[in-house]
Coordinates of C-alpha atoms and ligand atoms in Angstrom, one line a residue:
M1 CA 0.0 0.0 0.0
G2 CA 1.4 3.5 -0.9
R3 CA 2.2 5.9 1.9
K4 CA -0.4 8.3 0.8
N5 CA -3.2 5.7 0.8
K6 CA -2.0 4.3 4.2
S7 CA -2.1 7.7 5.9
K8 CA -5.5 8.4 4.3
I9 CA -6.8 5.3 6.1
I10 CA -5.1 6.0 9.4
L11 CA -6.2 9.6 9.5
Q12 CA -9.9 8.9 9.4
T13 CA -12.3 8.0 12.2
P14 CA -13.9 4.6 11.6
K15 CA -17.0 4.7 9.4
G16 CA -20.1 6.1 11.2
M17 CA -18.1 7.5 14.1
H18 CA -17.1 11.1 14.6
D19 CA -15.0 13.4 16.7
I20 CA -16.8 16.0 18.9
L21 CA -14.8 19.2 18.5
P22 CA -15.0 22.1 21.1
K23 CA -17.8 24.0 19.3
E24 CA -20.0 20.9 19.1
Y25 CA -19.0 19.8 22.6
A26 CA -20.7 22.9 24.0
F27 CA -24.0 21.7 22.5
Y28 CA -23.5 18.2 23.9
K29 CA -22.8 19.6 27.3
A30 CA -25.9 21.9 27.1
V31 CA -28.1 18.9 26.3
Y32 CA -26.7 16.7 29.1
D33 CA -26.8 19.6 31.6
K34 CA -30.5 20.3 30.8
A35 CA -31.4 16.6 30.8
E36 CA -29.7 15.9 34.1
E37 CA -31.1 19.0 35.7
I38 CA -34.7 18.0 34.8
A39 CA -34.2 14.3 35.5
N40 CA -32.8 15.1 39.0
Y41 CA -35.9 17.1 39.8
Y42 CA -38.1 14.2 38.9
G43 CA -36.1 11.8 41.1
F44 CA -34.1 9.8 38.5
M45 CA -30.9 8.5 40.1
P46 CA -27.7 8.3 38.0
I47 CA -26.2 4.9 37.0
V48 CA -23.3 3.9 34.9
T49 CA -22.9 0.4 33.4
P50 CA -20.0 -1.0 31.3
H51 CA -19.6 -0.4 27.6
L52 CA -19.1 -4.1 27.2
E53 CA -21.7 -6.7 28.1
K54 CA -22.2 -10.4 27.5
T55 CA -23.7 -11.1 24.1
E56 CA -26.5 -13.2 25.5
L57 CA -27.8 -10.2 27.5
F58 CA -29.0 -8.6 24.2
S59 CA -29.9 -11.7 22.2
A60 CA -32.1 -12.8 25.1
S61 CA -33.9 -9.4 25.5
L62 CA -33.9 -7.5 22.2
G63 CA -35.1 -10.5 20.2
N64 CA -33.1 -12.8 17.8
T65 CA -35.0 -11.4 14.8
S66 CA -34.4 -7.7 15.7
D67 CA -32.1 -5.8 13.3
I68 CA -29.8 -5.1 16.2
V69 CA -29.2 -8.7 17.2
E70 CA -29.3 -10.0 13.6
K71 CA -26.8 -7.6 12.0
Q72 CA -25.8 -4.6 14.1
M73 CA -23.9 -5.8 17.1
Y74 CA -20.2 -5.2 17.5
T75 CA -19.2 -8.5 19.0
L76 CA -15.7 -9.5 20.1
K77 CA -13.9 -12.4 21.6
T78 CA -11.7 -11.5 24.6
R79 CA -8.3 -13.1 25.2
G80 CA -9.9 -15.2 27.8
G81 CA -12.5 -16.5 25.3
D82 CA -15.6 -14.6 26.5
K83 CA -17.9 -13.3 23.9
L84 CA -18.7 -9.7 24.6
V85 CA -20.6 -7.0 22.8
L86 CA -20.3 -3.2 22.7
R87 CA -23.6 -2.2 24.1
P88 CA -26.1 -1.3 21.4
E89 CA -28.6 0.2 23.9
G90 CA -29.0 0.8 27.6
T91 CA -32.2 -0.7 28.8
A92 CA -31.1 -4.4 29.0
P93 CA -27.9 -3.5 30.9
I94 CA -29.9 -1.5 33.4
M95 CA -32.3 -4.4 34.0
R96 CA -29.3 -6.7 34.3
S97 CA -27.9 -4.3 36.9
Y98 CA -31.2 -4.1 38.8
I99 CA -31.4 -7.9 39.1
E100 CA -27.7 -8.5 39.7
N101 CA -27.5 -5.9 42.5
G102 CA -30.7 -7.1 44.2
M103 CA -32.4 -3.8 43.8
H104 CA -35.8 -5.4 44.5
A105 CA -34.8 -4.7 48.1
W106 CA -34.7 -0.9 47.5
P107 CA -37.8 1.3 47.7
Q108 CA -39.8 0.6 44.5
P109 CA -40.0 1.7 41.8
V110 CA -36.3 2.3 41.0
M111 CA -35.8 5.3 38.7
F112 CA -32.6 5.7 36.7
Q113 CA -31.0 8.2 34.4
Y114 CA -27.9 7.3 32.3
S115 CA -25.9 8.6 29.4
G116 CA -23.1 7.7 27.1
S117 CA -22.0 6.0 23.9
F118 CA -23.9 3.1 22.2
F119 CA -22.8 1.1 19.2
R120 CA -24.7 -0.3 16.3
H121 CA -23.3 -1.4 13.0
E122 CA -25.8 0.5 10.9
K123 CA -25.6 2.0 7.4
P124 CA -24.3 5.5 8.3
Q125 CA -26.5 8.4 7.1
K126 CA -27.7 11.7 8.4
G127 CA -28.5 11.3 12.0
R128 CA -27.6 7.7 12.0
F129 CA -24.2 6.8 13.4
R130 CA -22.4 3.6 14.4
E131 CA -21.3 5.2 17.7
F132 CA -24.0 7.5 19.1
Q133 CA -24.9 9.0 22.4
Q134 CA -28.1 8.7 24.4
F135 CA -29.5 10.1 27.5
G136 CA -31.9 7.5 28.9
L137 CA -34.5 7.1 31.7
E138 CA -35.8 3.9 33.2
I139 CA -38.5 3.2 35.8
I140 CA -38.3 -0.3 37.0
A141 CA -41.0 -2.2 39.0
E142 CA -43.9 0.1 38.1
E143 CA -46.9 -1.3 36.3
K144 CA -49.1 1.8 36.3
P145 CA -49.5 4.0 33.3
V146 CA -48.0 6.9 35.2
A147 CA -44.5 5.4 34.5
E148 CA -44.8 6.0 30.8
A149 CA -46.4 9.3 31.4
I150 CA -43.4 10.5 33.5
I151 CA -40.9 9.2 31.0
I152 CA -42.7 11.0 28.1
K153 CA -43.2 14.2 30.1
V154 CA -39.5 14.4 31.2
L155 CA -38.1 13.7 27.7
S156 CA -40.5 16.2 26.1
L157 CA -39.6 18.8 28.8
I158 CA -35.9 18.4 28.1
L159 CA -36.4 19.0 24.3
E160 CA -38.7 21.9 24.9
E161 CA -36.4 23.6 27.4
L162 CA -33.6 23.2 24.8
N163 CA -35.8 25.3 22.6
I164 CA -36.7 22.5 20.3
R165 CA -40.3 23.4 19.7
P166 CA -42.9 22.4 18.8
I167 CA -42.5 18.7 19.3
I168 CA -44.9 15.9 18.8
V169 CA -45.1 12.5 20.6
H170 CA -46.2 9.6 18.4
V171 CA -47.8 6.9 20.6
N172 CA -49.3 3.5 20.1
S173 CA -50.0 0.4 22.2
L174 CA -48.6 -3.0 21.2
G175 CA -50.9 -4.8 23.7
D176 CA -49.7 -7.7 25.9
K177 CA -48.7 -11.2 25.0
E178 CA -52.3 -12.4 24.6
C179 CA -53.9 -9.6 22.6
R180 CA -50.8 -9.1 20.5
G181 CA -51.0 -12.8 19.4
L182 CA -54.4 -12.2 18.0
Y183 CA -53.4 -9.1 16.2
R184 CA -50.3 -10.8 14.8
K185 CA -52.5 -13.5 13.3
E186 CA -54.7 -10.8 11.6
L187 CA -51.7 -9.0 10.4
I188 CA -50.3 -12.1 8.8
A189 CA -53.6 -12.9 7.2
Y190 CA -53.7 -9.4 5.7
Y191 CA -50.2 -9.5 4.4
R192 CA -50.6 -13.1 3.0
K193 CA -52.7 -11.7 0.3
K194 CA -50.2 -8.9 -0.5
I195 CA -47.0 -10.8 -0.1
N196 CA -46.1 -10.5 -3.8
Q197 CA -46.4 -6.7 -3.7
V198 CA -44.1 -6.0 -0.7
C199 CA -40.3 -5.4 -0.9
K200 CA -37.7 -8.1 -0.5
N201 CA -37.0 -7.1 3.1
C202 CA -40.7 -7.2 4.0
K203 CA -40.9 -10.8 2.6
K204 CA -38.3 -11.7 5.2
R205 CA -40.1 -9.7 7.9
Y206 CA -43.3 -11.6 7.1
E207 CA -41.6 -14.9 7.8
R208 CA -39.5 -13.8 10.9
N209 CA -41.1 -10.8 12.6
P210 CA -44.5 -9.7 11.0
L211 CA -45.0 -6.7 13.3
R212 CA -41.9 -5.2 11.8
L213 CA -43.8 -5.1 8.4
L214 CA -45.3 -1.9 9.8
D215 CA -41.9 -0.3 10.1
C216 CA -40.9 -0.4 6.4
K217 CA -40.0 3.0 4.7
E218 CA -40.4 1.8 1.1
E219 CA -43.1 3.7 -0.7
K220 CA -45.0 0.7 -2.0
C221 CA -45.0 -0.9 1.5
I222 CA -46.2 2.3 3.1
E223 CA -49.2 2.2 0.9
I224 CA -50.0 -1.4 1.8
K225 CA -49.5 -0.6 5.4
G226 CA -52.3 2.0 5.1
G227 CA -54.9 -0.8 4.9
A228 CA -53.4 -3.1 7.5
P229 CA -55.4 -3.9 10.6
Q230 CA -54.6 -1.7 13.6
M231 CA -53.4 -3.0 17.0
L232 CA -55.7 -0.6 18.8
D233 CA -58.7 -2.5 17.6
Y234 CA -57.4 -5.8 19.1
L235 CA -56.4 -4.6 22.5
C236 CA -57.8 -6.6 25.4
S237 CA -59.8 -4.6 28.0
N238 CA -56.8 -4.3 30.4
C239 CA -54.5 -3.0 27.8
K240 CA -57.2 -0.7 26.5
Q241 CA -57.7 0.8 30.0
H242 CA -53.9 1.1 30.5
F243 CA -53.5 3.0 27.2
K244 CA -56.5 5.2 27.9
E245 CA -54.9 6.3 31.2
V246 CA -51.5 7.0 29.5
L247 CA -53.4 9.3 27.0
E248 CA -55.3 10.9 29.9
F249 CA -52.0 11.7 31.6
M250 CA -50.7 13.2 28.3
D251 CA -53.9 15.3 27.9
S252 CA -53.7 16.6 31.4
G253 CA -49.9 17.2 31.1
D254 CA -50.3 19.3 27.9
I255 CA -48.2 16.9 26.0
P256 CA -48.9 17.2 22.3
Y257 CA -49.4 13.7 20.8
F258 CA -50.4 11.8 17.7
L259 CA -52.0 8.4 17.9
N260 CA -49.9 6.5 15.4
A261 CA -51.8 3.2 15.1
H262 CA -49.0 1.6 13.1
L263 CA -46.0 2.6 15.3
V264 CA -43.9 -0.4 16.1
R265 CA -40.4 -0.4 17.5
G266 CA -37.2 -2.1 16.4
L267 CA -36.6 -3.8 19.8
D268 CA -38.7 -6.8 20.7
Y269 CA -38.9 -6.2 24.4
Y270 CA -41.7 -3.7 24.2
S271 CA -45.3 -4.3 25.4
R272 CA -48.2 -2.0 25.6
T273 CA -47.2 1.7 25.2
V274 CA -44.5 2.6 22.6
F275 CA -43.6 6.2 21.6
E276 CA -41.3 8.3 19.5
I277 CA -40.8 12.0 19.8
F278 CA -40.2 14.3 16.8
E279 CA -39.7 17.9 16.1
E280 CA -43.0 19.0 14.6
R281 CA -42.9 20.5 11.1
P282 CA -46.0 20.9 8.9
E283 CA -44.4 18.7 6.3
Y284 CA -44.1 15.8 8.8
Q285 CA -47.7 15.6 9.8
N286 CA -48.5 12.0 9.0
E287 CA -47.7 8.7 10.5
N288 CA -45.0 7.9 7.9
N289 CA -43.0 10.9 8.9
N290 CA -40.0 8.7 9.8
G291 CA -38.9 9.0 6.2
S292 CA -38.4 12.8 6.4
S293 CA -37.7 13.4 10.1
L294 CA -35.7 11.4 12.6
A295 CA -37.0 10.5 16.1
L296 CA -35.2 12.6 18.7
A297 CA -36.3 10.2 21.4
A298 CA -38.0 6.9 21.7
G299 CA -39.1 4.3 24.2
G300 CA -42.0 2.5 25.8
R301 CA -43.1 -0.1 28.3
Y302 CA -41.1 -3.4 28.6
D303 CA -43.0 -5.6 31.0
Y304 CA -41.4 -8.9 29.7
L305 CA -37.7 -7.9 29.6
A306 CA -36.9 -9.0 33.1
H307 CA -38.6 -12.3 32.5
A308 CA -36.5 -12.9 29.4
L309 CA -33.4 -12.5 31.5
S310 CA -34.2 -14.2 34.8
N311 CA -37.8 -15.4 34.9
K312 CA -38.8 -12.5 37.1
N313 CA -41.9 -10.5 36.5
L314 CA -40.9 -6.8 36.7
P315 CA -43.0 -4.3 34.9
A316 CA -41.0 -1.3 33.6
A317 CA -40.9 1.6 31.2
G318 CA -38.3 3.9 29.8
G319 CA -37.0 6.0 26.9
A320 CA -33.9 7.6 25.5
L321 CA -33.0 10.8 23.8
G322 CA -30.7 10.6 20.7
V323 CA -28.2 13.3 21.8
D324 CA -26.3 13.5 18.4
R325 CA -29.5 14.1 16.5
I326 CA -30.6 16.8 19.0
V327 CA -27.2 18.5 18.7
Q328 CA -27.4 18.4 14.9
L329 CA -30.8 19.9 15.0
M330 CA -29.9 22.6 17.4
M331 CA -26.9 23.6 15.2
E332 CA -29.0 23.5 12.0
R333 CA -31.7 25.7 13.6
E334 CA -29.0 28.0 15.1
I335 CA -30.5 27.6 18.6
T336 CA -28.3 29.5 21.0
I337 CA -27.0 27.9 24.1
K338 CA -25.8 29.6 27.3
A339 CA -22.3 30.8 26.4
V340 CA -19.5 28.8 28.0
K341 CA -17.1 31.0 29.8
T342 CA -14.3 31.4 27.3
P343 CA -11.0 32.8 28.4
K344 CA -10.3 36.5 27.6
I345 CA -6.9 36.6 29.4
F346 CA -3.6 35.2 28.1
F347 CA -0.7 34.6 30.4
I348 CA 2.8 35.2 29.2
Q349 CA 6.0 34.4 31.0
L350 CA 9.6 35.2 30.2
G351 CA 12.6 33.6 31.9
T352 CA 13.1 30.9 34.4
A353 CA 11.9 32.7 37.5
A354 CA 8.7 33.7 35.8
K355 CA 8.1 30.1 34.5
Y356 CA 8.4 28.8 38.0
K357 CA 5.8 31.3 39.2
S358 CA 3.4 30.5 36.3
L359 CA 1.4 27.7 37.9
K360 CA 0.8 29.8 41.0
I361 CA -0.7 32.6 39.0
I362 CA -2.9 30.3 36.9
E363 CA -4.1 28.8 40.2
M364 CA -4.9 32.3 41.6
F365 CA -7.2 32.9 38.7
R366 CA -8.8 29.4 38.8
K367 CA -9.7 30.0 42.5
A368 CA -11.4 33.3 41.4
H369 CA -13.2 31.3 38.6
I370 CA -11.5 33.2 35.8
P371 CA -10.3 31.0 33.0
I372 CA -7.0 31.9 31.4
M373 CA -5.0 30.6 28.4
Q374 CA -1.3 30.2 28.3
S375 CA 1.5 28.7 26.3
I376 CA 4.0 28.0 29.1
S377 CA 6.4 26.0 26.8
K378 CA 7.1 29.0 24.7
D379 CA 10.0 31.3 25.6
T380 CA 9.8 34.6 23.6
L381 CA 7.5 37.5 24.1
K382 CA 6.8 37.7 20.3
S383 CA 5.7 34.1 20.0
Q384 CA 3.4 34.3 23.0
L385 CA 1.9 37.6 22.0
R386 CA 1.2 36.2 18.5
I387 CA -0.9 33.4 20.0
A388 CA -2.7 35.8 22.3
S389 CA -3.7 37.9 19.4
K390 CA -4.7 34.9 17.2
L391 CA -7.0 33.7 20.0
N392 CA -8.5 37.2 20.2
M393 CA -7.7 37.7 23.8
A394 CA -8.7 41.0 25.5
Y395 CA -5.7 41.1 27.9
A396 CA -2.3 39.7 28.2
L397 CA -0.6 39.2 31.6
I398 CA 3.1 39.5 31.1
L399 CA 5.4 38.2 33.8
G400 CA 9.1 39.0 32.9
Q401 CA 12.3 38.5 34.9
K402 CA 12.0 41.9 36.6
E403 CA 8.3 41.5 37.4
A404 CA 9.0 38.0 38.9
L405 CA 11.5 39.5 41.2
E406 CA 9.4 42.4 42.2
N407 CA 6.2 40.4 42.6
S408 CA 4.4 42.4 40.0
I409 CA 2.9 41.7 36.6
I410 CA 2.1 43.7 33.4
V411 CA -1.5 43.9 32.2
K412 CA -1.6 44.7 28.5
D413 CA -4.8 45.7 26.8
M414 CA -4.6 43.8 23.5
D415 CA -6.8 46.2 21.6
S416 CA -5.3 49.6 22.6
G417 CA -1.8 48.3 23.4
T418 CA -1.8 50.3 26.7
Q419 CA -0.3 48.5 29.7
D420 CA -0.2 48.8 33.5
T421 CA 2.0 47.2 36.1
I422 CA 0.1 45.7 39.0
A423 CA 1.2 44.0 42.2
I424 CA 0.6 40.2 41.8
E425 CA -1.7 40.0 44.8
K426 CA -3.9 42.7 43.3
V427 CA -4.0 41.4 39.7
V428 CA -7.1 39.1 40.1
E429 CA -9.2 42.0 41.4
Y430 CA -7.8 44.3 38.7
I431 CA -8.8 41.9 36.0
K432 CA -12.2 41.2 37.5
H433 CA -12.9 44.9 37.5
K434 CA -11.8 45.3 33.9
T435 CA -13.7 42.3 32.5
L436 CA -17.0 42.7 34.3
Ligands
HAM1 P1 -33.9 3.4 20.2 O1 -35.2 3.9 19.5 O2 -33.1 2.4 19.5 O3 -34.3 3.0 21.7 O4 -33.0 4.7 20.5 C1 -33.5 5.8 21.1 C2 -33.0 7.1 20.4 O5 -31.6 7.0 20.2 C3 -33.6 7.2 19.0 O6 -34.9 7.8 19.0 C4 -32.6 8.1 18.3 O7 -32.8 9.4 18.6 C5 -31.3 7.6 18.9 N1 -30.6 6.7 18.1 C6 -30.8 5.4 17.9 N2 -30.0 4.8 17.0 C7 -29.2 5.8 16.6 C8 -28.1 5.9 15.7 N3 -27.6 4.8 15.0 N4 -27.5 7.1 15.4 C9 -27.9 8.2 16.1 N5 -28.9 8.2 17.0 C10 -29.5 7.0 17.3 C11 -33.5 2.5 22.6 O8 -32.3 2.4 22.4 C12 -34.1 2.1 23.9 N6 -33.1 1.5 24.8 C13 -34.9 3.2 24.5 C14 -35.6 2.8 25.7 C15 -35.2 3.1 27.0 N7 -36.7 2.1 25.8 C16 -37.0 1.9 27.1 N8 -36.1 2.5 27.8

């Protein structure tokens, strides 16, 4: 391989993964800060689980026929021979942690918030990455509809307070084991007659996971879906009542929603309520909007997940925000975020005595909550002043040999070029006064 080609490969992030540079980072931080702030008020406790988990955790819970388990997991064999996977999502690991750590002995329900990177080997496209970040919420050991209502409320609030408005929550109910079975049969009967008209992928879905037929984005399949039976017509009375209460909570909580009778989800662990949250744009107002807009958050109830892992019956609900998609949208819409304190002061030192004093001076400013930039490895005044002016600093603090001996420092106004000599113990106050 030529040197040029080799460095081209080395100098690229892996496909579907990206660096977060300082400007973007400010948006990620704004999203996480807001999400944590609101989740804390609602009583969600923070939890961190490993990036690697046993493969079976996901194959047992997400469903063997789900896209994630079938083709999107990053699996690896460790030196010790264990088969591990880079977590593709956060709900199964949190349920694992609940069971493993005996959290049934804690006051119930247990409410968690979490964040971090997740990994899926998907076809990269706008808003779809192979490493992406989520902020998630889970309420474990709660069967009442208020669980879904709180999750949807908190996720919506976070988006709205980030100035992503208006939003719309698409909701549906997938029923429970019994009523879903009946619906599945009806759906199969409907598609049996149309099987020659659907796409290649849907033919496979028909055989392996018929509910996923409703998730197809191909135009001809969307049309066929229009006439498909709707789950809501097959709900048993308990599931109907449960869903009614979820909707009542949404009505009374002023949460804008759209009853999307064909909404299904890519993970098999869901039962009853499922939801996806979108930015609302006039052009997206139909149930097939997934083609033109991407879900900013999604989730639902997963009453059977714990049973799939350990034969325990533990009703639960949750949801997660897609942080990368939110950041992209905020940047596209030029939504402003609270400005991060960027340094306006550049510290310059000349000579050995001044170098030794440098860290003390930076620390004096840190204690006063004033960030400063520096380039301590540089030696000449010219090189340091050049950096200060490139970074558009308002003031340069210059500590030369003489000043180091006399315990003073020069404050140079970078715009006007004027300068004052100030006693070191007074410089923090002096700068505070100047920059306020
Ligand atoms: P999910 O729908 O797979 O659900 O992901 C939740 C959100 O993460 C999506 O709505 C989307 O915003 C974002 N997301 C998913 N995949 C990608 C990707 N490849 N690139 C960028 N963003 C992505 C879950 O993961 C469930 N664990 C959510 C949940 C929590 N359900 C119950 N509790």
